[in-house]
Amino acid sequence: MSKNKLFIQTLKGIPSERVPFWFMRQAGRYLPEYMKLRKEAGSFLDLCYNPEFATEVTLQPLRRFNMDAAILFSDILVVPHALGQDLAFKTGEGPVLTPVDNLEKFKALSMEGFHEHLSPVYETVSNLSKKLPDHVALIGFAGAPWTVATYMVNGKGSKDQAETRLMAYQDRATFEKLIDLLVQSTSEYLIRQADHGAEALQIFDSWSGTLPADEFIKWCIEPMQKIVQNIRAVHPEIPIIGFPKGAGAKIRNYVNKTKVDGVSIDTSTSTSWVRNVIQPLCAVQGNLDPLLLVSGGAALEKAVYHILDHLKEGPHIFNLGHGIVPQTPPENVKLVSDIILNYRR
Ligand code: 1CP
């Protein structure tokens, strides 16, 4: 069944007349129906761990916009939570964790009970695989080890990941152990999502852009290589998308070494470069500026056509360069969806 879905075909490099699309963070705070369920659930984590609510929230954007894919509703930080790290989401503050910044704290983490903790997520994946419309593909996801580690080490989001970059220089042995644990746990987590019905997997390396080139190879490319190999050993056919945000020209080496089926392209990367250098290697996804979805108008339409026209010769999934922001008017999302649905290559 998966085989016939436009989104999956594109990731396999099969050309189509219409361009498939979905939007990162397509479920979330810009939708009033999300806000309503979010309030009912209590906390954000209660929403993530409630299969009935998480299923419903995943389906909400599809009822409005007819995307080609739905992404499991969860968060990248459920992995450290399942490894035993404290986690809370504070309103207006984002995630708060007890930092794991030395060997002793690292040793308190464990895979014991990991899958049991995540069983509500697996149940959500199973629910969704039964409920999605026939043409819609189900994307499972996780954070990449480096990006997840930046939250684990610092205990919250940060502007330039300075604390984590420092730990990687100052206590390299412990940091390497942390990355290895994340490779292992993330691989198993994604394999279970595939077991439960995920048809494609996306791995978010949102903060890969602040690493020097050698560190990017060590902490982003090498862990991703291992994760892809681990998944393919069990699920050889499932398409895998990487998102090395901010990696710029390093995307080429990332794709060549990790052997991903698709790569998500951030807003700062030029579509001409992507067409010439990346599209011959794999499918590309992206890369509208999420702020154009806020501003709307002629600038938005022009940018959408620019991306469609520039990437029409190779495999392309239309998406944003990063997630939808809360102040986005849903009617602008509708406008972009309609343009893409009517566009023919
Ligand atoms: O208040 C709320 O309702 C919480 C807002 C929210 C939502 C809707 C958070 C908190 N996470 C999510 C869902 C989510 N997160 C999804 C599934 C929904 C979808 O895409 O439709 C996904 C794929 C993520 C992934 C995620 N979480 C990433 C990687 C992608 C990216 O945006 O770069 C990251 C870095 C996080 C961490 C996170 N989760 C939430 C916050 C506020 C943060 C911190 C972000 C930061 O440090 O800037």
CSV table of C-alpha atoms and ligand atoms in Angstrom, one decimal:
chain,number,residue,atom,x,y,z
A,1,MET,CA,0.0,0.0,0.0
A,2,SER,CA,2.7,2.5,1.0
A,3,LYS,CA,4.3,1.9,-2.4
A,4,ASN,CA,1.5,3.7,-4.2
A,5,LYS,CA,1.6,6.9,-2.0
A,6,LEU,CA,3.0,9.9,-3.8
A,7,PHE,CA,5.1,10.9,-0.8
A,8,ILE,CA,6.8,7.4,-0.6
A,9,GLN,CA,7.2,7.2,-4.4
A,10,THR,CA,9.0,10.6,-4.4
A,11,LEU,CA,11.4,9.4,-1.6
A,12,LYS,CA,12.1,6.4,-3.8
A,13,GLY,CA,13.0,8.8,-6.7
A,14,ILE,CA,10.0,8.0,-8.8
A,15,PRO,CA,8.8,11.1,-10.7
A,16,SER,CA,5.2,12.4,-10.5
A,17,GLU,CA,3.3,15.2,-12.1
A,18,ARG,CA,2.0,16.6,-8.8
A,19,VAL,CA,4.4,17.6,-6.0
A,20,PRO,CA,3.6,15.9,-2.6
A,21,PHE,CA,3.6,18.1,0.5
A,22,TRP,CA,3.4,18.3,4.2
A,23,PHE,CA,4.5,21.0,6.7
A,24,MET,CA,6.9,20.5,9.7
A,25,ARG,CA,4.9,21.2,12.9
A,26,GLN,CA,1.7,21.0,10.9
A,27,ALA,CA,-0.1,20.0,14.1
A,28,GLY,CA,0.2,22.7,16.8
A,29,ARG,CA,-0.5,26.0,18.4
A,30,TYR,CA,-1.6,27.9,15.2
A,31,LEU,CA,-4.7,25.7,15.1
A,32,PRO,CA,-7.6,26.5,17.5
A,33,GLU,CA,-8.6,22.8,17.5
A,34,TYR,CA,-5.1,21.9,18.8
A,35,MET,CA,-5.3,24.5,21.6
A,36,LYS,CA,-8.6,23.1,22.7
A,37,LEU,CA,-7.3,19.5,23.0
A,38,ARG,CA,-4.0,20.8,24.5
A,39,LYS,CA,-6.0,22.4,27.3
A,40,GLU,CA,-8.1,19.3,27.9
A,41,ALA,CA,-5.0,17.1,28.1
A,42,GLY,CA,-3.4,19.2,30.8
A,43,SER,CA,0.3,19.5,30.1
A,44,PHE,CA,2.1,19.1,26.7
A,45,LEU,CA,3.6,15.8,27.8
A,46,ASP,CA,0.2,14.5,28.9
A,47,LEU,CA,-0.9,15.2,25.3
A,48,CYS,CA,2.2,13.3,23.9
A,49,TYR,CA,1.6,10.3,26.1
A,50,ASN,CA,-2.2,10.0,25.5
A,51,PRO,CA,-2.7,7.9,22.4
A,52,GLU,CA,-6.3,9.0,21.8
A,53,PHE,CA,-5.4,12.7,22.0
A,54,ALA,CA,-2.1,12.4,20.1
A,55,THR,CA,-3.9,10.5,17.3
A,56,GLU,CA,-6.6,13.2,17.1
A,57,VAL,CA,-4.0,16.1,17.1
A,58,THR,CA,-2.1,14.4,14.3
A,59,LEU,CA,-5.2,14.1,12.2
A,60,GLN,CA,-6.4,17.7,12.7
A,61,PRO,CA,-4.3,19.5,10.0
A,62,LEU,CA,-5.3,16.8,7.4
A,63,ARG,CA,-8.9,17.8,7.7
A,64,ARG,CA,-8.1,21.3,6.7
A,65,PHE,CA,-5.3,21.0,4.1
A,66,ASN,CA,-5.2,17.6,2.5
A,67,MET,CA,-1.4,16.9,2.9
A,68,ASP,CA,0.3,13.8,1.5
A,69,ALA,CA,1.8,12.9,4.9
A,70,ALA,CA,1.0,13.1,8.6
A,71,ILE,CA,3.8,13.2,11.2
A,72,LEU,CA,3.2,11.4,14.5
A,73,PHE,CA,2.5,13.9,17.2
A,74,SER,CA,5.1,13.6,19.9
A,75,ASP,CA,8.4,15.4,20.7
A,76,ILE,CA,12.1,14.6,20.3
A,77,LEU,CA,12.6,14.9,24.1
A,78,VAL,CA,10.5,11.8,25.0
A,79,VAL,CA,13.7,9.8,24.3
A,80,PRO,CA,15.8,11.3,27.1
A,81,HIS,CA,12.7,11.1,29.3
A,82,ALA,CA,12.4,7.4,28.6
A,83,LEU,CA,16.1,7.0,29.5
A,84,GLY,CA,15.3,8.4,32.9
A,85,GLN,CA,16.0,12.1,32.6
A,86,ASP,CA,13.5,14.5,34.3
A,87,LEU,CA,11.6,16.5,31.7
A,88,ALA,CA,8.9,19.2,31.9
A,89,PHE,CA,7.5,21.7,29.4
A,90,LYS,CA,7.0,25.1,31.1
A,91,THR,CA,4.6,27.5,29.4
A,92,GLY,CA,6.6,30.2,27.6
A,93,GLU,CA,9.9,28.6,28.6
A,94,GLY,CA,10.0,25.5,26.5
A,95,PRO,CA,11.6,22.2,27.8
A,96,VAL,CA,13.3,22.0,31.1
A,97,LEU,CA,15.5,19.0,32.0
A,98,THR,CA,17.9,18.1,34.8
A,99,PRO,CA,21.3,18.5,33.0
A,100,VAL,CA,23.4,15.4,32.2
A,101,ASP,CA,26.8,17.1,32.1
A,102,ASN,CA,29.2,14.6,33.7
A,103,LEU,CA,29.9,10.9,33.9
A,104,GLU,CA,28.1,10.3,37.2
A,105,LYS,CA,24.8,11.8,35.8
A,106,PHE,CA,25.3,9.9,32.5
A,107,LYS,CA,25.5,6.6,34.5
A,108,ALA,CA,22.1,7.3,35.9
A,109,LEU,CA,20.6,6.9,32.4
A,110,SER,CA,19.4,3.5,31.3
A,111,MET,CA,17.5,1.6,28.6
A,112,GLU,CA,15.7,-0.4,31.2
A,113,GLY,CA,12.0,0.3,30.9
A,114,PHE,CA,12.7,2.4,27.8
A,115,HIS,CA,10.1,0.8,25.4
A,116,GLU,CA,7.6,0.5,28.2
A,117,HIS,CA,7.8,4.2,28.8
A,118,LEU,CA,7.3,4.8,25.1
A,119,SER,CA,4.5,2.3,24.6
A,120,PRO,CA,1.8,5.1,24.4
A,121,VAL,CA,3.8,6.5,21.4
A,122,TYR,CA,3.8,3.1,19.7
A,123,GLU,CA,0.1,2.8,20.3
A,124,THR,CA,-0.5,6.2,18.7
A,125,VAL,CA,1.5,5.0,15.6
A,126,SER,CA,-0.7,1.9,15.4
A,127,ASN,CA,-3.9,3.9,15.8
A,128,LEU,CA,-2.8,6.3,13.0
A,129,SER,CA,-1.8,3.6,10.6
A,130,LYS,CA,-5.4,2.4,10.8
A,131,LYS,CA,-7.1,5.8,10.6
A,132,LEU,CA,-5.2,7.8,8.0
A,133,PRO,CA,-6.8,8.3,4.6
A,134,ASP,CA,-5.5,5.9,1.9
A,135,HIS,CA,-3.2,8.4,0.1
A,136,VAL,CA,-1.6,9.8,3.2
A,137,ALA,CA,1.7,8.4,4.4
A,138,LEU,CA,2.6,8.1,8.1
A,139,ILE,CA,5.9,9.6,9.2
A,140,GLY,CA,7.6,8.5,12.4
A,141,PHE,CA,10.4,10.6,13.8
A,142,ALA,CA,13.1,11.2,16.4
A,143,GLY,CA,15.7,13.8,17.2
A,144,ALA,CA,19.2,13.1,16.0
A,145,PRO,CA,21.7,12.3,18.8
A,146,TRP,CA,23.5,15.7,18.6
A,147,THR,CA,20.4,17.8,18.8
A,148,VAL,CA,18.8,15.7,21.6
A,149,ALA,CA,22.2,15.8,23.5
A,150,THR,CA,22.1,19.7,23.4
A,151,TYR,CA,18.9,19.6,25.5
A,152,MET,CA,20.2,16.8,27.7
A,153,VAL,CA,23.5,18.6,28.6
A,154,ASN,CA,22.2,22.1,28.9
A,155,GLY,CA,18.9,21.2,30.5
A,156,LYS,CA,17.0,23.6,28.1
A,157,GLY,CA,17.2,25.1,24.7
A,158,SER,CA,20.1,27.4,23.9
A,159,LYS,CA,21.0,29.9,21.2
A,160,ASP,CA,24.3,28.4,20.0
A,161,GLN,CA,24.6,25.1,21.9
A,162,ALA,CA,27.7,26.5,23.7
A,163,GLU,CA,27.5,24.2,26.8
A,164,THR,CA,27.2,21.1,24.7
A,165,ARG,CA,30.0,22.1,22.3
A,166,LEU,CA,32.2,22.8,25.3
A,167,MET,CA,31.4,19.4,26.9
A,168,ALA,CA,32.3,17.7,23.6
A,169,TYR,CA,35.7,19.4,23.8
A,170,GLN,CA,36.4,19.1,27.6
A,171,ASP,CA,34.9,15.7,28.4
A,172,ARG,CA,35.0,14.0,25.1
A,173,ALA,CA,34.9,10.4,26.5
A,174,THR,CA,31.7,11.0,28.5
A,175,PHE,CA,30.1,12.9,25.6
A,176,GLU,CA,30.9,10.0,23.2
A,177,LYS,CA,29.2,7.6,25.6
A,178,LEU,CA,26.1,9.8,25.6
A,179,ILE,CA,26.0,10.0,21.8
A,180,ASP,CA,26.5,6.2,21.6
A,181,LEU,CA,23.5,5.7,24.0
A,182,LEU,CA,21.4,8.0,21.9
A,183,VAL,CA,22.4,6.1,18.7
A,184,GLN,CA,21.3,2.8,20.3
A,185,SER,CA,18.0,4.1,21.9
A,186,THR,CA,17.0,6.2,18.8
A,187,SER,CA,17.6,3.3,16.5
A,188,GLU,CA,15.4,1.0,18.6
A,189,TYR,CA,12.8,3.7,19.0
A,190,LEU,CA,12.5,4.3,15.2
A,191,ILE,CA,12.5,0.5,14.5
A,192,ARG,CA,9.6,0.1,16.9
A,193,GLN,CA,7.7,3.0,15.2
A,194,ALA,CA,8.2,1.2,11.8
A,195,ASP,CA,7.1,-2.1,13.4
A,196,HIS,CA,3.8,-0.3,14.5
A,197,GLY,CA,3.1,1.1,11.0
A,198,ALA,CA,5.3,4.2,10.3
A,199,GLU,CA,5.9,4.3,6.6
A,200,ALA,CA,8.8,6.8,6.5
A,201,LEU,CA,11.1,8.1,9.3
A,202,GLN,CA,12.5,11.6,9.7
A,203,ILE,CA,15.4,12.4,12.0
A,204,PHE,CA,15.7,16.1,13.1
A,205,ASP,CA,19.2,17.5,13.6
A,206,SER,CA,17.9,21.0,14.3
A,207,TRP,CA,21.1,22.3,15.8
A,208,SER,CA,23.7,20.8,13.6
A,209,GLY,CA,24.5,24.2,12.1
A,210,THR,CA,26.7,25.4,15.0
A,211,LEU,CA,29.3,22.7,14.7
A,212,PRO,CA,32.7,23.1,13.0
A,213,ALA,CA,33.2,20.8,10.0
A,214,ASP,CA,35.1,18.1,11.8
A,215,GLU,CA,32.7,18.1,14.8
A,216,PHE,CA,29.8,17.9,12.3
A,217,ILE,CA,31.3,14.7,10.9
A,218,LYS,CA,31.9,13.2,14.4
A,219,TRP,CA,28.6,14.1,16.1
A,220,CYS,CA,26.1,14.4,13.2
A,221,ILE,CA,27.2,12.3,10.2
A,222,GLU,CA,28.7,9.3,12.0
A,223,PRO,CA,25.8,8.8,14.5
A,224,MET,CA,23.3,9.2,11.6
A,225,GLN,CA,25.2,6.6,9.5
A,226,LYS,CA,24.9,4.1,12.3
A,227,ILE,CA,21.2,4.8,12.9
A,228,VAL,CA,20.4,4.4,9.2
A,229,GLN,CA,22.3,1.1,9.1
A,230,ASN,CA,20.6,-0.2,12.2
A,231,ILE,CA,17.1,0.7,10.8
A,232,ARG,CA,17.8,-0.8,7.4
A,233,ALA,CA,19.0,-4.1,9.0
A,234,VAL,CA,15.4,-4.6,10.2
A,235,HIS,CA,13.4,-2.5,7.7
A,236,PRO,CA,15.4,-2.3,4.5
A,237,GLU,CA,12.6,-0.6,2.5
A,238,ILE,CA,11.5,2.2,4.8
A,239,PRO,CA,12.5,5.6,3.4
A,240,ILE,CA,14.6,7.8,5.8
A,241,ILE,CA,14.8,11.6,5.7
A,242,GLY,CA,17.5,13.5,7.5
A,243,PHE,CA,17.3,17.2,8.5
A,244,PRO,CA,20.7,18.6,9.2
A,245,LYS,CA,19.5,22.1,9.7
A,246,GLY,CA,22.0,24.9,9.1
A,247,ALA,CA,24.5,22.5,7.6
A,248,GLY,CA,24.9,24.5,4.3
A,249,ALA,CA,27.4,23.0,1.9
A,250,LYS,CA,28.0,20.1,4.4
A,251,ILE,CA,24.7,18.7,3.3
A,252,ARG,CA,26.4,17.0,0.3
A,253,ASN,CA,28.8,15.0,2.5
A,254,TYR,CA,25.9,14.3,4.9
A,255,VAL,CA,23.8,12.7,2.1
A,256,ASN,CA,26.7,10.8,0.6
A,257,LYS,CA,27.9,9.3,3.9
A,258,THR,CA,24.5,8.6,5.6
A,259,LYS,CA,22.8,7.3,2.5
A,260,VAL,CA,19.5,8.8,3.5
A,261,ASP,CA,16.6,8.6,0.9
A,262,GLY,CA,15.7,12.2,1.4
A,263,VAL,CA,17.0,15.4,3.0
A,264,SER,CA,15.0,18.2,4.4
A,265,ILE,CA,16.5,21.6,3.4
A,266,ASP,CA,16.4,24.7,5.6
A,267,THR,CA,15.3,28.2,4.6
A,268,SER,CA,18.9,29.5,4.3
A,269,THR,CA,19.9,27.1,1.5
A,270,SER,CA,19.6,28.2,-2.1
A,271,THR,CA,17.2,26.1,-4.3
A,272,SER,CA,19.6,26.4,-7.3
A,273,TRP,CA,22.4,24.8,-5.3
A,274,VAL,CA,20.0,22.1,-4.1
A,275,ARG,CA,18.9,21.4,-7.6
A,276,ASN,CA,22.4,21.1,-9.0
A,277,VAL,CA,24.2,19.4,-6.1
A,278,ILE,CA,21.7,17.6,-3.9
A,279,GLN,CA,18.8,16.5,-6.1
A,280,PRO,CA,21.0,14.2,-8.2
A,281,LEU,CA,21.8,12.4,-5.0
A,282,CYS,CA,18.5,12.0,-3.2
A,283,ALA,CA,15.0,13.4,-2.8
A,284,VAL,CA,14.8,16.9,-1.3
A,285,GLN,CA,12.2,18.4,1.0
A,286,GLY,CA,11.6,22.1,1.6
A,287,ASN,CA,12.2,24.9,2.0
A,288,LEU,CA,9.7,27.8,2.4
A,289,ASP,CA,10.5,30.3,5.1
A,290,PRO,CA,7.9,29.7,7.9
A,291,LEU,CA,7.7,33.5,8.3
A,292,LEU,CA,6.3,33.9,4.8
A,293,LEU,CA,3.4,31.7,6.0
A,294,VAL,CA,2.9,34.4,8.6
A,295,SER,CA,3.2,37.4,6.3
A,296,GLY,CA,1.1,35.9,3.4
A,297,GLY,CA,0.3,38.0,0.3
A,298,ALA,CA,2.2,38.3,-3.0
A,299,ALA,CA,5.6,37.6,-1.4
A,300,LEU,CA,4.3,34.2,-0.2
A,301,GLU,CA,2.9,33.2,-3.5
A,302,LYS,CA,6.0,34.2,-5.4
A,303,ALA,CA,8.2,32.2,-3.0
A,304,VAL,CA,6.1,29.1,-3.3
A,305,TYR,CA,6.2,29.2,-7.2
A,306,HIS,CA,10.0,29.9,-7.0
A,307,ILE,CA,10.6,26.7,-5.0
A,308,LEU,CA,8.2,24.6,-7.1
A,309,ASP,CA,9.8,25.8,-10.4
A,310,HIS,CA,13.4,25.4,-9.2
A,311,LEU,CA,13.0,21.9,-7.9
A,312,LYS,CA,10.6,20.4,-10.5
A,313,GLU,CA,13.2,18.5,-12.5
A,314,GLY,CA,14.0,16.1,-9.7
A,315,PRO,CA,12.3,14.4,-6.7
A,316,HIS,CA,10.8,17.1,-4.5
A,317,ILE,CA,8.5,17.1,-1.5
A,318,PHE,CA,7.2,20.6,-0.7
A,319,ASN,CA,7.7,21.6,2.9
A,320,LEU,CA,8.9,24.5,5.1
A,321,GLY,CA,12.6,25.2,6.0
A,322,HIS,CA,11.6,24.8,9.7
A,323,GLY,CA,8.4,24.3,11.7
A,324,ILE,CA,5.2,26.4,11.4
A,325,VAL,CA,5.2,29.1,14.1
A,326,PRO,CA,2.2,29.7,16.4
A,327,GLN,CA,1.2,33.1,14.9
A,328,THR,CA,0.6,31.6,11.5
A,329,PRO,CA,-2.9,32.3,10.0
A,330,PRO,CA,-4.4,28.9,9.0
A,331,GLU,CA,-5.7,30.6,5.8
A,332,ASN,CA,-2.2,31.1,4.6
A,333,VAL,CA,-1.5,27.4,5.0
A,334,LYS,CA,-4.6,26.7,3.0
A,335,LEU,CA,-3.5,29.1,0.2
A,336,VAL,CA,-0.1,27.4,-0.1
A,337,SER,CA,-1.7,23.9,0.0
A,338,ASP,CA,-4.1,24.9,-2.9
A,339,ILE,CA,-1.2,26.2,-5.0
A,340,ILE,CA,0.8,23.0,-4.6
A,341,LEU,CA,-2.3,20.8,-5.2
A,342,ASN,CA,-3.0,22.6,-8.5
A,343,TYR,CA,0.6,22.8,-9.7
A,344,ARG,CA,1.7,20.4,-12.4
A,345,ARG,CA,5.3,19.8,-13.4
B,1,1CP,O1,2.9,24.3,24.0
B,1,1CP,C1,2.8,23.4,23.2
B,1,1CP,O2,1.8,23.0,22.8
B,1,1CP,C2,4.1,22.7,22.8
B,1,1CP,C3,4.7,23.1,21.5
B,1,1CP,C4,5.3,21.9,20.9
B,1,1CP,C5,4.8,21.1,19.9
B,1,1CP,C6,3.5,21.3,19.2
B,1,1CP,C7,6.6,21.3,21.3
B,1,1CP,C8,7.5,21.8,22.4
B,1,1CP,N1,6.8,20.2,20.5
B,1,1CP,C9,5.7,20.0,19.7
B,1,1CP,C10,5.5,18.9,18.7
B,1,1CP,C11,6.7,18.4,17.9
B,1,1CP,N2,8.0,18.6,18.2
B,1,1CP,C12,6.6,17.6,16.7
B,1,1CP,C13,5.3,17.0,16.1
B,1,1CP,C14,4.3,17.9,15.5
B,1,1CP,C15,4.4,18.2,14.1
B,1,1CP,O3,5.5,18.4,13.5
B,1,1CP,O4,3.3,18.4,13.5
B,1,1CP,C16,7.9,17.5,16.2
B,1,1CP,C17,8.3,16.7,15.0
B,1,1CP,C18,8.7,18.1,17.2
B,1,1CP,C19,10.2,18.0,17.1
B,1,1CP,C20,11.0,18.9,17.9
B,1,1CP,N3,10.9,19.2,19.2
B,1,1CP,C21,12.3,19.4,17.5
B,1,1CP,C22,12.9,19.2,16.1
B,1,1CP,C23,12.3,20.0,15.1
B,1,1CP,C24,12.5,21.5,15.2
B,1,1CP,O5,11.4,22.2,15.3
B,1,1CP,O6,13.6,22.0,15.1
B,1,1CP,C25,12.8,20.2,18.5
B,1,1CP,C26,14.1,20.9,18.6
B,1,1CP,C27,11.9,20.0,19.7
B,1,1CP,C28,12.2,20.6,21.1
B,1,1CP,C29,11.0,21.4,21.5
B,1,1CP,N4,9.7,20.9,21.7
B,1,1CP,C30,8.9,21.9,22.1
B,1,1CP,C31,9.7,23.1,22.3
B,1,1CP,C32,9.2,24.5,22.8
B,1,1CP,C33,11.0,22.8,21.9
B,1,1CP,C34,12.2,23.7,22.0
B,1,1CP,C35,12.5,24.3,20.7
B,1,1CP,C36,13.8,25.3,20.9
B,1,1CP,O7,14.7,25.0,21.6
B,1,1CP,O8,13.7,26.3,20.2
